[in-house]
Tab-separated table of C-alpha atoms in Angstrom:
chain	number	residue	atom	x	y	z
A	1	MET	CA	18.803	49.563	31.544
A	2	ILE	CA	19.647	48.950	28.068
A	3	TRP	CA	21.615	45.919	28.974
A	4	LYS	CA	18.249	44.023	29.561
A	5	ARG	CA	17.168	44.589	26.339
A	6	GLY	CA	20.551	43.481	24.981
A	7	ILE	CA	20.151	40.159	27.144
A	8	LEU	CA	16.523	39.800	25.926
A	9	LEU	CA	18.008	40.028	22.149
A	10	PHE	CA	20.897	37.802	22.591
A	11	LEU	CA	18.791	34.930	24.164
A	12	LEU	CA	16.196	35.142	21.605
A	13	ALA	CA	18.728	35.212	18.689
A	14	LEU	CA	20.490	32.206	20.373
A	15	THR	CA	17.582	30.219	20.668
A	16	GLY	CA	16.026	31.121	17.630
A	17	LEU	CA	19.233	29.911	15.800
A	18	VAL	CA	19.381	26.911	17.516
A	19	LEU	CA	16.084	25.911	17.081
A	20	GLU	CA	15.790	26.757	13.284
A	21	THR	CA	18.855	24.802	12.385
A	22	SER	CA	18.083	21.579	14.423
A	23	VAL	CA	14.389	20.784	15.129
A	24	LEU	CA	12.646	23.399	12.624
A	25	GLY	CA	15.304	22.374	9.981
A	26	VAL	CA	13.746	18.463	9.824
A	27	ALA	CA	9.941	19.305	10.342
A	28	THR	CA	9.404	21.468	7.059
A	29	LEU	CA	6.391	22.469	5.352
A	30	ASP	CA	6.807	20.881	1.780
A	31	GLY	CA	10.300	22.072	1.899
A	32	SER	CA	9.740	25.327	3.342
A	33	LYS	CA	11.163	26.329	7.106
A	34	PRO	CA	9.731	28.672	9.194
A	35	GLU	CA	11.435	32.445	9.773
A	36	LEU	CA	11.974	31.740	13.458
A	37	LEU	CA	13.815	34.981	13.897
A	38	LEU	CA	11.721	37.130	11.887
A	39	LEU	CA	8.860	35.855	13.897
A	40	MET	CA	10.257	36.972	16.802
A	41	THR	CA	11.225	40.471	15.368
A	42	ILE	CA	7.444	40.886	14.717
A	43	ALA	CA	6.536	39.702	18.165
A	44	LEU	CA	8.674	42.158	19.724
A	45	ALA	CA	7.621	44.900	17.541
A	46	MET	CA	3.883	43.936	18.435
A	47	ASN	CA	4.772	44.076	22.276
A	48	GLU	CA	7.421	46.749	22.521
A	49	GLY	CA	6.696	49.322	19.747
A	50	PRO	CA	8.310	50.053	16.389
A	51	ALA	CA	11.594	51.519	17.791
A	52	PHE	CA	12.656	48.386	19.845
A	53	GLY	CA	10.996	46.435	16.872
A	54	ALA	CA	13.224	48.208	14.358
A	55	THR	CA	16.374	47.703	16.722
A	56	ALA	CA	15.357	44.081	17.367
A	57	GLY	CA	15.271	43.513	13.672
A	58	PHE	CA	18.549	44.922	12.875
A	59	VAL	CA	20.113	42.828	15.644
A	60	LEU	CA	18.248	39.371	14.689
A	61	GLY	CA	18.748	40.145	10.922
A	62	ILE	CA	22.630	40.491	11.475
A	63	ALA	CA	22.544	37.255	13.559
A	64	THR	CA	20.829	35.431	10.765
A	65	ASP	CA	23.124	36.832	8.240
A	66	VAL	CA	26.079	36.012	10.128
A	67	PHE	CA	25.306	32.479	11.467
A	68	LEU	CA	23.831	30.964	8.304
A	69	GLY	CA	26.230	32.425	6.038
A	70	LEU	CA	23.879	34.574	4.107
A	71	PRO	CA	24.478	37.647	2.179
A	72	LYS	CA	25.310	40.267	5.150
A	73	GLY	CA	23.198	43.092	5.778
A	74	VAL	CA	20.123	41.951	3.709
A	75	SER	CA	18.437	40.478	6.612
A	76	ALA	CA	19.251	43.150	8.696
A	77	LEU	CA	17.809	45.479	6.482
A	78	VAL	CA	14.367	43.597	5.976
A	79	PHE	CA	13.835	42.899	9.624
A	80	THR	CA	14.457	46.312	10.438
A	81	ALA	CA	12.030	47.674	7.908
A	82	VAL	CA	9.606	44.795	9.041
A	83	GLY	CA	10.015	45.497	12.865
A	84	TYR	CA	9.245	49.357	12.450
A	85	GLY	CA	6.158	48.714	9.967
A	86	VAL	CA	4.659	46.274	12.316
A	87	GLY	CA	5.280	48.411	15.365
A	88	ARG	CA	4.029	51.560	13.524
A	89	ALA	CA	0.743	49.383	12.421
A	90	ARG	CA	0.056	47.968	15.585
A	91	ALA	CA	0.077	51.505	17.422
A	92	GLN	CA	-2.625	52.778	14.876
A	93	MET	CA	-4.781	49.885	16.059
A	94	SER	CA	-6.985	50.545	18.906
A	95	ALA	CA	-9.014	47.451	19.470
A	96	PRO	CA	-6.658	44.561	18.625
A	97	THR	CA	-8.650	41.274	18.314
A	98	ALA	CA	-7.305	37.529	19.183
A	99	TRP	CA	-6.519	36.997	15.811
A	100	LEU	CA	-4.256	39.906	15.033
A	101	PRO	CA	-1.001	38.237	15.869
A	102	ILE	CA	-1.492	35.565	13.778
A	103	VAL	CA	-2.767	37.889	10.812
A	104	MET	CA	-0.112	40.190	11.186
A	105	VAL	CA	2.817	37.372	11.778
A	106	ALA	CA	1.135	35.976	8.162
A	107	GLY	CA	1.414	39.112	6.409
A	108	ALA	CA	4.625	40.353	7.747
A	109	THR	CA	6.550	37.214	7.040
A	110	LEU	CA	5.116	37.026	3.460
A	111	GLY	CA	6.356	40.653	2.783
A	112	GLY	CA	9.438	40.397	4.475
A	113	MET	CA	10.277	37.246	2.579
A	114	LEU	CA	9.202	38.579	-0.693
A	115	ALA	CA	11.518	41.723	0.274
A	116	TYR	CA	14.340	39.670	0.878
A	117	GLY	CA	14.196	37.806	-2.555
A	118	GLY	CA	13.738	41.146	-4.266
A	119	PHE	CA	17.040	42.489	-2.511
A	120	GLY	CA	18.755	39.289	-3.550
A	121	MET	CA	17.582	39.575	-7.186
A	122	LEU	CA	18.956	43.304	-6.899
A	123	LEU	CA	22.199	41.975	-5.796
A	124	GLY	CA	22.309	39.573	-8.469
A	125	GLU	CA	21.142	36.185	-6.963
A	126	HIS	CA	19.008	34.032	-9.416
A	127	VAL	CA	15.813	33.447	-7.542
A	128	SER	CA	12.742	31.854	-9.566
A	129	SER	CA	9.735	34.166	-8.841
A	130	ARG	CA	7.594	31.213	-8.580
A	131	GLU	CA	9.492	29.281	-5.580
A	132	LEU	CA	9.995	32.666	-4.235
A	133	PHE	CA	6.192	33.043	-4.069
A	134	ARG	CA	5.704	29.534	-3.064
A	135	HIS	CA	8.079	29.593	-0.241
A	136	ALA	CA	6.844	32.986	1.217
A	137	ALA	CA	3.511	31.617	1.500
A	138	LEU	CA	4.569	28.451	3.134
A	139	SER	CA	7.019	30.203	5.554
A	140	SER	CA	4.112	32.803	6.394
A	141	ALA	CA	1.638	30.052	7.124
A	142	TYR	CA	4.154	27.951	8.929
A	143	ASN	CA	5.167	31.353	11.243
A	144	ALA	CA	1.505	31.792	11.572
A	145	LEU	CA	1.415	28.318	13.105
A	146	LEU	CA	4.147	28.804	15.512
A	147	THR	CA	2.534	32.480	16.730
A	148	PRO	CA	0.600	30.908	19.595
A	149	PHE	CA	3.633	29.296	20.838
A	150	VAL	CA	6.282	32.038	20.243
A	151	PHE	CA	4.251	35.103	21.134
A	152	PRO	CA	3.238	34.474	24.820
A	153	ILE	CA	6.969	33.907	25.692
A	154	VAL	CA	8.366	36.870	23.719
A	155	ARG	CA	5.468	38.765	25.291
A	156	ALA	CA	6.638	37.325	28.793
A	157	LEU	CA	10.125	38.100	28.408
A	158	GLY	CA	9.736	41.615	26.837
A	159	ALA	CA	7.493	42.861	29.682
A	160	ARG	CA	10.152	41.071	32.314
A	161	LEU	CA	13.311	42.660	30.800
A	162	ARG	CA	11.590	46.282	29.797
A	163	PRO	CA	13.455	48.964	31.368
A	164	ALA	CA	11.457	51.287	33.643
A	165	GLY	CA	9.722	54.289	32.152
A	166	VAL	CA	9.955	52.803	28.546
A	167	VAL	CA	7.121	53.893	26.565
A	168	ARG	CA	5.831	51.443	24.222
B	1	MET	CA	2.891	67.500	22.098
B	2	ILE	CA	6.795	68.453	22.065
B	3	ARG	CA	7.767	65.380	23.667
B	4	MET	CA	5.568	63.225	21.376
B	5	PHE	CA	7.293	64.850	18.336
B	6	ASP	CA	10.798	64.781	19.622
B	7	ARG	CA	9.681	60.880	20.176
B	8	THR	CA	8.919	60.550	16.678
B	9	ARG	CA	11.695	62.120	15.483
B	10	ARG	CA	14.096	60.106	17.704
B	11	ILE	CA	12.479	56.848	16.174
B	12	ARG	CA	12.756	58.072	12.753
B	13	LEU	CA	16.619	58.837	13.598
B	14	LEU	CA	16.884	55.373	14.785
B	15	LEU	CA	15.387	54.116	11.809
B	16	ALA	CA	17.787	55.875	9.351
B	17	VAL	CA	20.416	54.762	11.514
B	18	LEU	CA	19.713	51.044	11.198
B	19	PHE	CA	19.217	51.488	7.500
B	20	THR	CA	22.352	53.125	6.743
B	21	ALA	CA	24.157	50.315	8.933
B	22	SER	CA	22.318	47.903	7.084
B	23	ILE	CA	23.452	49.131	3.785
B	24	LEU	CA	26.836	49.775	5.112
B	25	VAL	CA	27.186	46.137	5.824
B	26	ILE	CA	25.670	44.825	2.652
B	27	THR	CA	28.175	47.072	1.002
B	28	LEU	CA	31.187	45.659	2.997
B	29	ASP	CA	30.038	42.285	2.476
B	30	PHE	CA	29.684	42.797	-1.399
B	31	ARG	CA	33.121	44.337	-1.911
B	32	SER	CA	35.272	42.012	0.219
B	33	ASP	CA	35.585	38.413	0.844
B	34	GLY	CA	36.398	37.036	4.315
B	35	ASN	CA	35.440	40.123	6.068
B	36	PHE	CA	35.415	40.339	10.034
B	37	LEU	CA	31.786	39.301	10.126
B	38	ASP	CA	32.561	36.070	8.371
B	39	ALA	CA	34.893	35.635	11.402
B	40	ILE	CA	32.436	36.289	13.882
B	41	GLY	CA	30.104	33.928	12.023
B	42	ARG	CA	32.815	31.105	12.485
B	43	GLY	CA	33.028	31.990	16.280
B	44	ALA	CA	29.300	31.991	16.559
B	45	MET	CA	29.196	28.458	15.090
B	46	THR	CA	32.010	27.068	17.537
B	47	VAL	CA	29.509	28.395	20.383
B	48	VAL	CA	26.449	27.425	19.117
B	49	GLY	CA	27.703	24.273	17.640
B	50	PRO	CA	27.222	22.116	20.935
B	51	LEU	CA	23.741	23.802	21.713
B	52	GLN	CA	22.439	22.504	18.135
B	53	GLU	CA	23.576	19.012	18.621
B	54	GLY	CA	21.656	18.946	22.064
B	55	ALA	CA	18.729	20.519	20.746
B	56	ARG	CA	18.660	18.168	17.735
B	57	THR	CA	19.224	14.841	20.167
B	58	VAL	CA	16.236	15.970	22.285
B	59	PHE	CA	14.062	17.331	19.725
B	60	ARG	CA	14.554	14.948	17.405
B	61	PRO	CA	11.244	12.702	17.799
B	62	VAL	CA	9.462	16.037	18.172
B	63	GLY	CA	10.699	17.019	14.611
B	64	ASN	CA	10.393	13.938	13.107
B	65	PHE	CA	6.563	13.671	14.387
B	66	PHE	CA	5.562	16.814	12.622
B	67	ALA	CA	7.476	16.237	9.649
B	68	GLY	CA	5.670	13.069	9.429
B	69	PHE	CA	2.499	15.154	9.188
B	70	THR	CA	3.832	17.227	6.448
B	71	ARG	CA	5.140	14.311	4.217
B	72	VAL	CA	1.915	12.233	4.415
B	73	GLY	CA	0.881	12.921	0.572
B	74	SER	CA	4.373	11.607	-0.678
B	75	LEU	CA	4.965	8.990	1.844
B	76	LYS	CA	1.636	7.264	0.567
B	77	ALA	CA	2.702	7.437	-2.998
B	78	ARG	CA	6.300	6.248	-1.890
B	79	ILE	CA	4.547	3.426	0.054
B	80	ALA	CA	2.288	2.508	-2.956
B	81	GLY	CA	5.331	2.368	-4.911
B	82	LEU	CA	7.334	0.293	-2.749
B	83	GLN	CA	4.553	-2.066	-2.409
B	84	GLN	CA	4.600	-2.788	-5.812
B	85	GLU	CA	8.315	-3.144	-6.367
B	86	ASN	CA	7.779	-5.504	-3.394
B	87	GLN	CA	5.467	-7.540	-5.138
B	88	LEU	CA	7.446	-7.893	-7.944
B	89	LEU	CA	10.800	-8.821	-6.212
B	90	VAL	CA	8.345	-11.653	-4.286
B	91	GLN	CA	7.578	-13.140	-7.598
B	92	ARG	CA	11.090	-12.850	-8.978
B	93	GLU	CA	12.081	-14.513	-5.481
B	94	GLU	CA	9.538	-17.462	-6.167
B	95	GLN	CA	10.968	-17.719	-9.687
B	96	VAL	CA	14.272	-18.002	-8.383
B	97	SER	CA	13.317	-20.623	-5.845
B	98	ASP	CA	11.662	-22.608	-8.321
B	99	ILE	CA	14.920	-22.351	-10.696
B	100	GLN	CA	17.010	-23.448	-7.716
B	101	ARG	CA	14.597	-26.460	-6.885
B	102	GLU	CA	14.750	-27.460	-10.500
B	103	ASN	CA	18.388	-27.093	-10.492
B	104	GLY	CA	18.928	-29.313	-7.813
B	105	SER	CA	16.676	-31.886	-8.725
B	106	LEU	CA	18.566	-32.173	-12.340
B	107	ARG	CA	22.019	-32.183	-10.090
B	108	LYS	CA	20.567	-34.957	-8.082
B	109	LEU	CA	19.476	-36.966	-11.343
B	110	VAL	CA	23.198	-36.384	-12.897
B	111	GLY	CA	24.654	-37.446	-9.800
B	112	LEU	CA	22.582	-40.661	-9.669
B	113	ARG	CA	23.162	-41.601	-13.259
B	114	GLU	CA	26.996	-41.180	-12.984
B	115	ARG	CA	26.948	-43.389	-9.646
B	116	LEU	CA	24.739	-46.153	-10.962
B	117	ARG	CA	26.466	-45.898	-14.727
B	118	LEU	CA	22.963	-46.675	-16.360
B	119	LYS	CA	21.512	-45.865	-19.502
B	120	THR	CA	18.769	-43.224	-18.935
B	121	LEU	CA	16.667	-40.567	-20.339
B	122	THR	CA	15.389	-37.487	-18.815
B	123	ALA	CA	11.650	-36.757	-18.618
B	124	ARG	CA	9.512	-34.264	-16.612
B	125	VAL	CA	6.153	-35.099	-14.504
B	126	VAL	CA	3.583	-33.354	-16.360
B	127	GLY	CA	0.473	-34.941	-14.792
B	128	VAL	CA	-1.077	-36.977	-11.968
B	129	GLY	CA	-3.020	-40.304	-12.140
B	130	PRO	CA	-6.988	-38.951	-12.098
B	131	SER	CA	-8.104	-42.047	-9.554
B	132	ASN	CA	-7.779	-42.084	-5.801
B	133	PHE	CA	-7.081	-46.008	-5.937
B	134	GLU	CA	-4.220	-45.611	-7.613
B	135	ASP	CA	-0.627	-43.582	-7.542
B	136	SER	CA	0.661	-42.638	-10.854
B	137	VAL	CA	2.158	-39.814	-12.832
B	138	PHE	CA	2.277	-38.979	-16.469
B	139	LEU	CA	5.755	-38.169	-18.097
B	140	ASP	CA	6.414	-36.093	-21.160
B	141	ARG	CA	8.198	-38.854	-22.914
B	142	GLY	CA	6.878	-41.769	-24.992
B	143	SER	CA	7.383	-44.635	-27.660
B	144	ALA	CA	8.839	-42.028	-30.033
B	145	ASP	CA	11.604	-41.358	-27.617
B	146	GLY	CA	12.313	-44.756	-26.899
B	147	ILE	CA	10.391	-45.477	-24.011
B	148	ARG	CA	9.096	-48.802	-23.353
B	149	LYS	CA	6.737	-50.564	-20.857
B	150	ASP	CA	8.513	-51.830	-17.587
B	151	MET	CA	11.511	-49.620	-17.796
B	152	PRO	CA	12.225	-48.486	-14.279
B	153	VAL	CA	11.911	-44.922	-13.340
B	154	LEU	CA	14.292	-42.980	-10.831
B	155	ALA	CA	14.174	-39.684	-9.090
B	156	GLY	CA	17.491	-38.118	-7.671
B	157	ASP	CA	17.062	-39.624	-4.528
B	158	GLY	CA	16.225	-43.088	-5.403
B	159	LEU	CA	13.596	-45.421	-6.937
B	160	VAL	CA	10.423	-43.975	-8.072
B	161	GLY	CA	8.459	-46.728	-9.828
B	162	ARG	CA	8.041	-48.039	-13.399
B	163	ILE	CA	6.499	-47.469	-16.752
B	164	ILE	CA	3.184	-49.158	-17.228
B	165	GLN	CA	1.718	-47.442	-20.310
B	166	VAL	CA	3.230	-45.919	-23.321
B	167	GLY	CA	2.113	-43.477	-25.491
B	168	ARG	CA	3.613	-42.006	-28.717
B	169	HIS	CA	4.733	-38.940	-26.739
B	170	THR	CA	3.930	-39.632	-23.001
B	171	SER	CA	3.792	-42.414	-20.786
B	172	ARG	CA	2.575	-43.325	-17.357
B	173	VAL	CA	4.652	-44.424	-14.410
B	174	THR	CA	3.170	-46.541	-11.380
B	175	LEU	CA	4.932	-45.133	-8.226
B	176	LEU	CA	6.245	-47.338	-5.817
B	177	ILE	CA	3.969	-46.471	-3.040
B	178	ASP	CA	0.899	-47.969	-5.114
B	179	ALA	CA	-0.702	-50.595	-3.545
B	180	SER	CA	-0.036	-52.960	-6.583
B	181	ALA	CA	3.582	-52.188	-7.146
B	182	SER	CA	6.459	-54.330	-5.698
B	183	VAL	CA	10.225	-54.869	-6.032
B	184	ALA	CA	12.918	-56.973	-4.877
B	185	ALA	CA	15.034	-55.545	-2.250
B	186	ARG	CA	17.717	-56.353	0.289
B	187	ILE	CA	19.430	-54.572	3.163
B	188	ALA	CA	22.326	-52.713	2.156
B	189	ARG	CA	24.427	-53.682	5.392
B	190	SER	CA	23.347	-57.237	5.950
B	191	GLY	CA	22.495	-58.220	2.766
B	192	GLU	CA	19.006	-59.709	3.995
B	193	ILE	CA	16.643	-59.732	0.974
B	194	GLY	CA	12.879	-59.633	0.686
B	195	VAL	CA	10.221	-57.743	-1.027
B	196	VAL	CA	9.034	-54.216	-0.904
B	197	ASP	CA	5.277	-53.419	-1.540
B	198	GLY	CA	3.616	-50.111	-1.786
B	199	ALA	CA	0.773	-49.910	0.860
B	200	GLY	CA	-1.173	-47.002	-0.887
B	201	GLU	CA	0.247	-44.710	1.913
B	202	ARG	CA	3.630	-42.874	2.422
B	203	GLU	CA	5.435	-45.584	4.206
B	204	LEU	CA	6.546	-49.109	2.096
B	205	ARG	CA	6.205	-52.675	3.411
B	206	PHE	CA	9.254	-54.614	3.414
B	207	GLU	CA	8.555	-58.375	4.043
B	208	LEU	CA	12.038	-60.101	4.533
B	209	ILE	CA	12.420	-63.723	3.753
B	210	ASP	CA	14.375	-64.958	6.866
B	211	PRO	CA	12.212	-64.392	9.920
B	212	GLU	CA	14.945	-63.634	12.115
B	213	ALA	CA	16.794	-61.213	9.507
B	214	ASN	CA	19.385	-58.979	10.722
B	215	VAL	CA	17.652	-55.616	10.399
B	216	GLU	CA	17.770	-52.318	12.416
B	217	ARG	CA	15.902	-49.104	12.245
B	218	GLY	CA	17.973	-47.060	9.767
B	219	ASP	CA	19.249	-49.532	7.742
B	220	ARG	CA	19.407	-48.538	3.912
B	221	VAL	CA	17.266	-50.513	1.682
B	222	VAL	CA	18.121	-51.007	-2.008
B	223	THR	CA	16.794	-52.934	-4.918
B	224	SER	CA	18.563	-56.420	-5.258
B	225	GLY	CA	18.211	-56.987	-8.878
B	226	TYR	CA	17.373	-60.664	-8.328
B	227	ASP	CA	15.179	-62.989	-10.595
B	228	ASN	CA	15.247	-60.914	-13.645
B	229	SER	CA	13.898	-58.320	-11.636
B	230	VAL	CA	12.952	-55.069	-14.120
B	231	TYR	CA	14.917	-52.949	-11.375
B	232	PRO	CA	18.688	-52.716	-11.767
B	233	PRO	CA	20.581	-53.647	-8.509
B	234	GLY	CA	21.730	-50.985	-5.895
B	235	ILE	CA	19.026	-48.392	-6.594
B	236	PRO	CA	18.344	-46.716	-3.285
B	237	ILE	CA	14.521	-47.236	-1.808
B	238	GLY	CA	14.460	-45.935	1.661
B	239	THR	CA	15.413	-46.562	5.260
B	240	VAL	CA	14.059	-48.672	7.827
B	241	ALA	CA	11.618	-46.762	9.700
B	242	ARG	CA	10.192	-49.420	12.295
B	243	LEU	CA	10.341	-52.887	12.871
B	244	ALA	CA	6.862	-54.921	13.382
B	245	PRO	CA	6.354	-57.064	16.304
B	246	PRO	CA	7.472	-60.267	16.017
B	247	SER	CA	4.762	-62.900	14.939
B	248	GLN	CA	4.496	-66.645	14.049
B	249	SER	CA	4.697	-65.785	10.596
B	250	LEU	CA	7.347	-67.408	7.920
B	251	SER	CA	8.801	-63.830	7.213
B	252	ARG	CA	9.730	-60.788	8.831
B	253	LEU	CA	7.923	-57.253	8.600
B	254	VAL	CA	9.300	-53.971	8.512
B	255	TYR	CA	8.326	-50.302	7.286
B	256	VAL	CA	10.515	-48.532	4.955
B	257	THR	CA	10.240	-44.866	4.879
B	258	PRO	CA	11.047	-43.920	0.985
B	259	PHE	CA	14.154	-41.375	0.007
B	260	VAL	CA	11.760	-40.062	-2.739
B	261	ASP	CA	9.393	-37.586	-1.908
B	262	PHE	CA	6.229	-38.805	-4.122
B	263	THR	CA	4.328	-35.333	-3.490
B	264	ALA	CA	7.240	-33.365	-5.269
B	265	LEU	CA	8.260	-35.125	-8.317
B	266	ASP	CA	9.605	-32.930	-11.058
B	267	PHE	CA	12.526	-34.455	-13.401
B	268	LEU	CA	12.898	-37.824	-13.376
B	269	LEU	CA	15.083	-40.552	-15.041
B	270	VAL	CA	14.022	-43.540	-17.120
B	271	VAL	CA	16.577	-46.301	-17.207
B	272	THR	CA	16.214	-47.344	-20.918
B	273	GLY	CA	19.070	-50.013	-20.944
B	274	PRO	CA	21.592	-52.045	-19.277
B	275	GLN	CA	24.617	-50.883	-17.569
B	276	LYS	CA	27.126	-49.669	-19.846
């Protein structure tokens, strides 16, 4: 039944990339765009657990790097870590509130973008710290705004395509 | 318990595999140009490209709507800047229109002077007569410039009036439309002669000597230059606008629309001497 999960990831990657590069490329927040694939990773991690969160992070991260021509592997590494971290953190929470998804998305996006910028610097890219923090803050705010729209869809798809007997 | 431990180990193993794979990809990409991942990316673009176009077409209004919200601040500043620029451009356009109008007026004067071959002096209207019962203007030339009383004054389109008062550096012109003004004139087509009088209105009265004079609507009226008139012959006055109903009078009355627009006088020619 892994192929169901494969279909899910493929659909999410395709939709996310198309939307990120068309609609959301125009509607920026003071020049910053949302990280839609990272948002999807976080949503999957929160709903499906750390294992699938890490896997989804790897697949969606690779898709981001390959399609957008970014340094290959960096997004995969960051998204994997975020997916696993969010999944583990969610598993520790016994009484989630309605605000939890938005707070998790904002925090995880901020951390993920800062980590991405840090890796970029390690690989020799010239990144202004001030600009990195500004973009990270704006993108996490943008992702938080998109959470109420993305979460229900990802949760519904995840539940529909969850193989039988899988423990989240 | 053992199952949970196994599960935790499996997740950690998965995580290690994924991290290792990511680092391998980073290394592979860093060490070589144009690797197979780039080829996959190019292939993906071929597939995704049409979808992007479609999504952009469908969602462009939505994207632009939300983009508008985020750019309100900068758009306001831009609007203020553009409004200021627009104001400057409008002012400049008015200046240009003014200059063009002056240019046109001067060209007409030059053309008229060359056609009539008269000695003239160019003057500019600097004021309007103060009374409601007379139609006159002030010029910026006077006796110091060679201006004398009764000298005819022309505009580019035709006759304006004559000098009635002269100062050292300024002079006053009675306009043709003034109730006290009159000039000997003729119909350019038929040669019928008469006297044109100002009526204090925009139309001039033209009284033809012959009660059965050959005159039609649209006929050009010019100065006749008869009886030692102060006005040289051939200066355009206006066109016949309407004919008064025939009467038992010993003359024929018609009404003339002047060529000159007396509400927009600017540069004028003062005829200072006889024809060359």
